[in-house]
Amino acid sequence: FDFFFYTMATTATLGGYRSRPRMERQDSNASSSASRAVGDVIRRVSVALLPGDLTPDHNLSAALVVLIQHRSTATAVTALGSGANAVRFFGTVHQLTSAADAYVRESVVLSGELRRGSLLTPFPSFDKGLSPVEHSEGVNRKTVLIRTKNGSRAMFWVRDASIVALASLQNATAVVRLAMENPSLPIVFVCGGVNWCDGRALEDEIICTYLLQCLTASVGDPALLLLDDTARMLLSDAPPSWPMLKRRFELGPTSTLLAAVASGPSRGDSAHCLQVDSFCNVLPVYLPSLDAFVSCPMDFGHQVRHPLLDSSLPSRQNSFTGPKGMSRSSSSSQVRGRLRVLIVRHGEYVGMKNRAMAGITNPGLSERGVEQAKVAADWMSVEPVVAVFSSPLLRCTSVAELVARPHGLVPQIDTELCAIDRGDWSGLTVDDVRAHFPGQWEAWCTDRTYTDHGGESFDQALTRARALLHRVRKHATPDREVSVVLVTHLTRMASIIAQVTGQTQEEWLQQSRGGSVSCGSILVLELSPESDHVTVQLPSVPGDGQRPLQATGVLVPPRTEVAGSHEKPMSSKSPWFRRHDDRYGPSTMATWSMQPGASGDAAAQAGAEGRVISVVPLPKLLQPQHNLRNSLVVLIDVLRTTSTVITAMGEGLHAAELLPNILAVKHAETRYDRGNIILGGEQQRAFIPGFDKDNSPRSYLEGSAGKTGLFVTTNGTRAVSWVRGSKLLVLGSFLNIEAVVKTILFHMNAVSTILLVCSGTDRGQTRSADDELCAAAILRSLIEQAQSPASFILDDTAAAVLRSLQATRRDTFPKHFQQLPAAMALAELGLQADIDFCIDINRYASVLPVMTATGHFVPLLVHFAATVVVPPPVLSCADTEPVDTVAVYVISTDRAGTQLTGRVDPRISDAARADISGVLEILSSESVGIVATSPLRRAREVAQLVAAESGASIEIYNGLSAVDYGEWTGLTPEQVDTFFPGDQATWLAGSWAEHDGESWNALVERQWGTFAQVVLSVRARGDRSAVVVTHQSTVRSILTSVRGWSQKDWSGLDIPQGSVTCLRYQHAEDRKTLECFTVEFVGLKRVDFQESFVPRPGAGVQV
């Protein structure tokens, strides 16, 4: 009963936008009716311009993924087409060389190139570079191991898809045939991009556009392809000819780089990649069991058409004649240079007779609607149409396909043609809106800027119309008349009329609600290229015998582009997404073996190494690499959805449905006996008229027993659709932390990832500090209760959120919580009692709402044997005075002189554990205030040992993490010199970071700054000593900063594994922080001490 769909961020221009596809969902009954009307099954086609644009709603596990990375996929296609046995992708040299050790050397080809500036050279000791030209020979019957930054990273996002195939222009026919051979699978085209999949590549998008053109031209009925916004945007800017496509391709970032290469096979890569169907039957398909691509022959009989190369496409001119009754232009009476804009309202759609405001809900056409669309298409078949634009909604795209077909055109998407966004009102009638949202309809009708309903204002509608007309006007030509077709909705058509004729908001309402514009009506605008004068033929239905009304107006220049509700696009390397980076090893978010013969279920096998705990600040930030379908998800909305549901179930509520909008509640209500349900929720913290209860947990202390609750809220219930695909979904808040923690501990071996998902605020668009504070409390309790805390791998966001709790004192916690924005908003509404209720920790300690396969949440009473004590969200209860002197003992966990482990997150070795155990004997005599640690497991495991010995609390600081070595991760320094000659010396020069890691300057600044923050925090609490557990690079950075050393000194400082370094901070008001530190000793192990903290003469690292 989801009549709605979700709109992710999309901007307007191809050159600078990052998109989140508009994921469309519709009622199953409506969908089937529409399908019967059209005669076949609608198939969704989506495009992700970067892997980071993929969302859980793409449902990759049931999709055909076509991966495009212009150079990597072309190389794989060429290799397999030239006789290679298989192709495997690796992200780093270390991964590739480690895998190569499992093969007979003569049976593999090592491929990869080193890029420095404009130079591209094969890695030393590799057989080939990354050039596809090189792979046209010398690969027969061999396995090709390719080091590719973008192709390998993209695979982390898509490898769980039902089918993953590699695409390039060289195998375009094979790819389209695969898509046509699997009509039941949605298609997702994924562009790999550049710069570790973080930057868009024009070449990828050109290839994707070409494949979309071939697909739409080859299927029997293009109207059965439901293209998402991004796919249609690509088609809207598609090159009109092959020479134009070639020129655009050569302007891409990689093609530009290759053009600058002086010599070598890479110079011919662009031309090679543009050879359409040079391997027309080669289709690289991914085999998870082998972690390899093999060639699947595509010899199916489907005919594939190439629009830019095929001259047999139908002409845009034809001899059709339309019905009488509506004026049109003809060849004998054309006005030279005039542009006719034919604006068509969609046909009647399923469920339209109830007069609900469909808005951006997405029903399909009814049988009558299809007939209306055919009449309109027949009438326009004789028009000189040069372009057809459509709203992305299904009821318009179906019409647009029929209109475009006689002209040999492919409809192009324009999101400005989408219906007015009705927000919370979508799917409701005006009477429903007045009943459930008192005063809002009247406010919208009188206030041109009203958007409190979460939808679009009247002014925004006019601005969109203005911008749309100015873009369409560009199609005018000076020497002939042309027509452009826009397929849109009643509200958008009314907005265009209002914009051109200067109608008031009241007149707009009469136009859009009065029934004067029938389904299938056509509005005709005639624009002159010489002036802003517009002639309007007001809407009428072709053939209805009505005389079109005439009006005139002036086209006003657009003031600004409409901002709409678009959000800033997410990067796959954003601060809260980039984890301990899976670019350099098995993915943190989906632990997986990369060794030959590894099973696709290797996540479960590798699970013993640790479970990832990730905090997701907003549902929309969920990514495929979160491994949702194998995750335990805790959904959190402290104020107040999850707190309310937990309370209701604690008081006897039988079950609950968390629904996204009022329309869904109205449909769900019909399935129950009204006396057995409770309608509960809020919109913008206000009670919904017609419902039984609001969203206050205190409202459910009585009257809940034995009933089923149907809930709708502004944030919490909307988040459910994002996480319903998880392996186990539960609700959490401060009220049931014990139940949540026990459940995680009990079920952690059955999942690979634990996700704490915060609902956020502003309809899930803004992060919410109260949700994140609850996530921190769950994390803190979980880590302290686990038998092996280091078995949990914290991502960067989890560690950062945990810091928010560590900085909060117990006695000030309630006051701190009440100062959070969401709590203050409730307090202003007189709901202080709700705030106090929601932070009553473990009021319902054993109640856990769990989602079932039917979509209901049911109460589970948690009776696991584990004893959970929620640790206080504080470090000290008493006020303390700062001290003047602080001793800081820095423990290094890394093994010096071996692989550059960096941010890869292994457990600590037995040898290191033995070394550190000796150091603990020395530290046992010191009164340690806190233990500050890096978030990496090898540091947290040591911190746990220190805390157990000293009784101190643990704090996690992201800034103490190891250096990000980028492409060098996993290699030894000697191997770095071999594969990346000269790079280490260049890195030590300061700001260089072309290895895709941290620069030396950034590293030292981060690690020293965090260390100083720790020390000042310890001093402010009145503690006289602290332990910092970190890595060799951090110790180097601390000493370099204190002593003023150079980069060369930094690299020459060899800090032993399991050693301790002591610094003393002596506060002085007249000195800078840096000047207050002195170094007591460096790199001492147990054997280096005579007794207590007295080092042996000459022991440790001499500085």
mmCIF file of C-alpha atoms in Angstrom, residues 595-719:
data_model
loop_
_atom_site.group_PDB
_atom_site.id
_atom_site.type_symbol
_atom_site.label_atom_id
_atom_site.label_comp_id
_atom_site.label_asym_id
_atom_site.label_seq_id
_atom_site.Cartn_x
_atom_site.Cartn_y
_atom_site.Cartn_z
ATOM 1 C CA GLN A 595 41.592 -15.040 -2.138
ATOM 2 C CA PRO A 596 41.149 -17.374 -5.119
ATOM 3 C CA GLY A 597 38.238 -19.709 -4.616
ATOM 4 C CA ALA A 598 36.733 -17.636 -1.822
ATOM 5 C CA SER A 599 33.094 -18.328 -1.221
ATOM 6 C CA GLY A 600 30.437 -15.706 -1.655
ATOM 7 C CA ASP A 601 29.489 -16.446 1.957
ATOM 8 C CA ALA A 602 32.952 -15.577 3.139
ATOM 9 C CA ALA A 603 31.467 -12.778 5.188
ATOM 10 C CA ALA A 604 30.152 -15.382 7.575
ATOM 11 C CA GLN A 605 33.474 -17.220 7.584
ATOM 12 C CA ALA A 606 35.367 -14.035 8.297
ATOM 13 C CA GLY A 607 32.844 -12.945 10.885
ATOM 14 C CA ALA A 608 34.879 -14.419 13.704
ATOM 15 C CA GLU A 609 37.385 -11.645 13.092
ATOM 16 C CA GLY A 610 34.872 -9.072 14.261
ATOM 17 C CA ARG A 611 31.479 -7.480 13.739
ATOM 18 C CA VAL A 612 31.237 -4.034 12.241
ATOM 19 C CA ILE A 613 29.254 -1.521 14.271
ATOM 20 C CA SER A 614 28.179 1.441 12.213
ATOM 21 C CA VAL A 615 26.118 4.441 13.208
ATOM 22 C CA VAL A 616 24.097 5.795 10.293
ATOM 23 C CA PRO A 617 23.117 9.404 11.129
ATOM 24 C CA LEU A 618 20.249 9.450 8.609
ATOM 25 C CA PRO A 619 18.398 6.669 6.772
ATOM 26 C CA LYS A 620 19.228 8.255 3.417
ATOM 27 C CA LEU A 621 22.933 7.746 4.187
ATOM 28 C CA LEU A 622 22.562 3.972 4.060
ATOM 29 C CA GLN A 623 24.802 2.531 1.371
ATOM 30 C CA PRO A 624 25.045 -0.918 -0.228
ATOM 31 C CA GLN A 625 28.312 -1.492 1.602
ATOM 32 C CA HIS A 626 26.430 -1.430 4.876
ATOM 33 C CA ASN A 627 25.426 -4.965 3.846
ATOM 34 C CA LEU A 628 21.871 -4.312 4.965
ATOM 35 C CA ARG A 629 20.457 -7.734 4.160
ATOM 36 C CA ASN A 630 22.954 -9.396 6.505
ATOM 37 C CA SER A 631 22.677 -6.768 9.232
ATOM 38 C CA LEU A 632 21.038 -6.356 12.591
ATOM 39 C CA VAL A 633 19.483 -2.891 12.481
ATOM 40 C CA VAL A 634 18.459 -0.855 15.503
ATOM 41 C CA LEU A 635 16.195 1.990 14.380
ATOM 42 C CA ILE A 636 16.265 4.952 16.773
ATOM 43 C CA ASP A 637 13.901 7.905 17.088
ATOM 44 C CA VAL A 638 14.119 8.939 20.733
ATOM 45 C CA LEU A 639 11.788 11.942 20.407
ATOM 46 C CA ARG A 640 9.456 10.204 20.004
ATOM 47 C CA THR A 641 8.473 7.384 17.656
ATOM 48 C CA THR A 642 10.522 4.468 18.981
ATOM 49 C CA SER A 643 10.021 5.588 22.576
ATOM 50 C CA THR A 644 6.253 5.647 21.975
ATOM 51 C CA VAL A 645 6.084 2.207 20.342
ATOM 52 C CA ILE A 646 8.259 0.685 23.080
ATOM 53 C CA THR A 647 6.007 2.228 25.728
ATOM 54 C CA ALA A 648 2.831 0.980 24.036
ATOM 55 C CA MET A 649 4.226 -2.539 23.774
ATOM 56 C CA GLY A 650 5.411 -2.392 27.346
ATOM 57 C CA GLU A 651 1.800 -1.630 28.288
ATOM 58 C CA GLY A 652 0.373 -4.518 26.261
ATOM 59 C CA LEU A 653 0.113 -3.362 22.631
ATOM 60 C CA HIS A 654 -0.286 -6.496 20.510
ATOM 61 C CA ALA A 655 1.455 -5.260 17.324
ATOM 62 C CA ALA A 656 2.279 -2.101 15.415
ATOM 63 C CA GLU A 657 2.589 -0.963 11.829
ATOM 64 C CA LEU A 658 4.860 2.022 11.199
ATOM 65 C CA LEU A 659 3.531 3.675 8.048
ATOM 66 C CA PRO A 660 4.973 6.488 5.936
ATOM 67 C CA ASN A 661 1.948 8.734 5.482
ATOM 68 C CA ILE A 662 -1.706 9.205 6.320
ATOM 69 C CA LEU A 663 -2.808 7.648 3.046
ATOM 70 C CA ALA A 664 -1.068 4.403 4.011
ATOM 71 C CA VAL A 665 -2.775 4.519 7.415
ATOM 72 C CA LYS A 666 -6.173 4.931 5.744
ATOM 73 C CA HIS A 667 -5.557 1.879 3.565
ATOM 74 C CA ALA A 668 -4.227 -0.209 6.458
ATOM 75 C CA GLU A 669 -7.231 0.754 8.573
ATOM 76 C CA THR A 670 -9.575 -1.060 6.182
ATOM 77 C CA ARG A 671 -7.935 -4.398 7.002
ATOM 78 C CA TYR A 672 -8.866 -4.281 10.687
ATOM 79 C CA ASP A 673 -11.897 -4.151 12.903
ATOM 80 C CA ARG A 674 -11.884 -0.478 13.951
ATOM 81 C CA GLY A 675 -12.368 -1.391 17.596
ATOM 82 C CA ASN A 676 -9.148 -3.412 17.643
ATOM 83 C CA ILE A 677 -6.764 -0.729 16.425
ATOM 84 C CA ILE A 678 -5.274 2.521 17.610
ATOM 85 C CA LEU A 679 -4.464 5.256 15.112
ATOM 86 C CA GLY A 680 -1.529 7.145 16.548
ATOM 87 C CA GLY A 681 1.096 9.651 15.479
ATOM 88 C CA GLU A 682 1.815 13.240 14.630
ATOM 89 C CA GLN A 683 2.799 15.553 11.829
ATOM 90 C CA GLN A 684 5.311 18.223 12.777
ATOM 91 C CA ARG A 685 4.744 17.380 16.473
ATOM 92 C CA ALA A 686 0.993 18.120 16.217
ATOM 93 C CA PHE A 687 -1.909 15.752 16.850
ATOM 94 C CA ILE A 688 -3.604 14.468 13.684
ATOM 95 C CA PRO A 689 -7.392 15.057 13.803
ATOM 96 C CA GLY A 690 -9.328 11.855 13.315
ATOM 97 C CA PHE A 691 -6.652 9.781 15.049
ATOM 98 C CA ASP A 692 -7.040 8.194 18.465
ATOM 99 C CA LYS A 693 -3.760 9.247 20.064
ATOM 100 C CA ASP A 694 -0.820 11.538 19.453
ATOM 101 C CA ASN A 695 2.857 10.590 19.495
ATOM 102 C CA SER A 696 3.434 11.102 23.205
ATOM 103 C CA PRO A 697 4.597 7.894 24.939
ATOM 104 C CA ARG A 698 2.570 8.930 27.980
ATOM 105 C CA SER A 699 -0.619 8.652 25.898
ATOM 106 C CA TYR A 700 -0.103 4.895 25.651
ATOM 107 C CA LEU A 701 0.212 4.145 29.338
ATOM 108 C CA GLU A 702 -3.468 3.218 29.220
ATOM 109 C CA GLY A 703 -5.745 1.761 26.558
ATOM 110 C CA SER A 704 -3.085 -0.080 24.545
ATOM 111 C CA ALA A 705 -3.479 -3.654 25.786
ATOM 112 C CA GLY A 706 -4.490 -6.192 23.167
ATOM 113 C CA LYS A 707 -4.690 -3.736 20.275
ATOM 114 C CA THR A 708 -2.729 -3.094 17.086
ATOM 115 C CA GLY A 709 -1.259 0.355 16.582
ATOM 116 C CA LEU A 710 -1.090 2.093 13.202
ATOM 117 C CA PHE A 711 1.475 4.857 13.524
ATOM 118 C CA VAL A 712 2.552 7.685 11.243
ATOM 119 C CA THR A 713 5.092 10.330 12.246
ATOM 120 C CA THR A 714 7.204 12.957 10.562
ATOM 121 C CA ASN A 715 10.514 11.093 10.880
ATOM 122 C CA GLY A 716 10.526 7.712 12.611
ATOM 123 C CA THR A 717 7.920 5.855 10.580
ATOM 124 C CA ARG A 718 9.315 7.197 7.311
ATOM 125 C CA ALA A 719 12.674 5.608 8.114
#
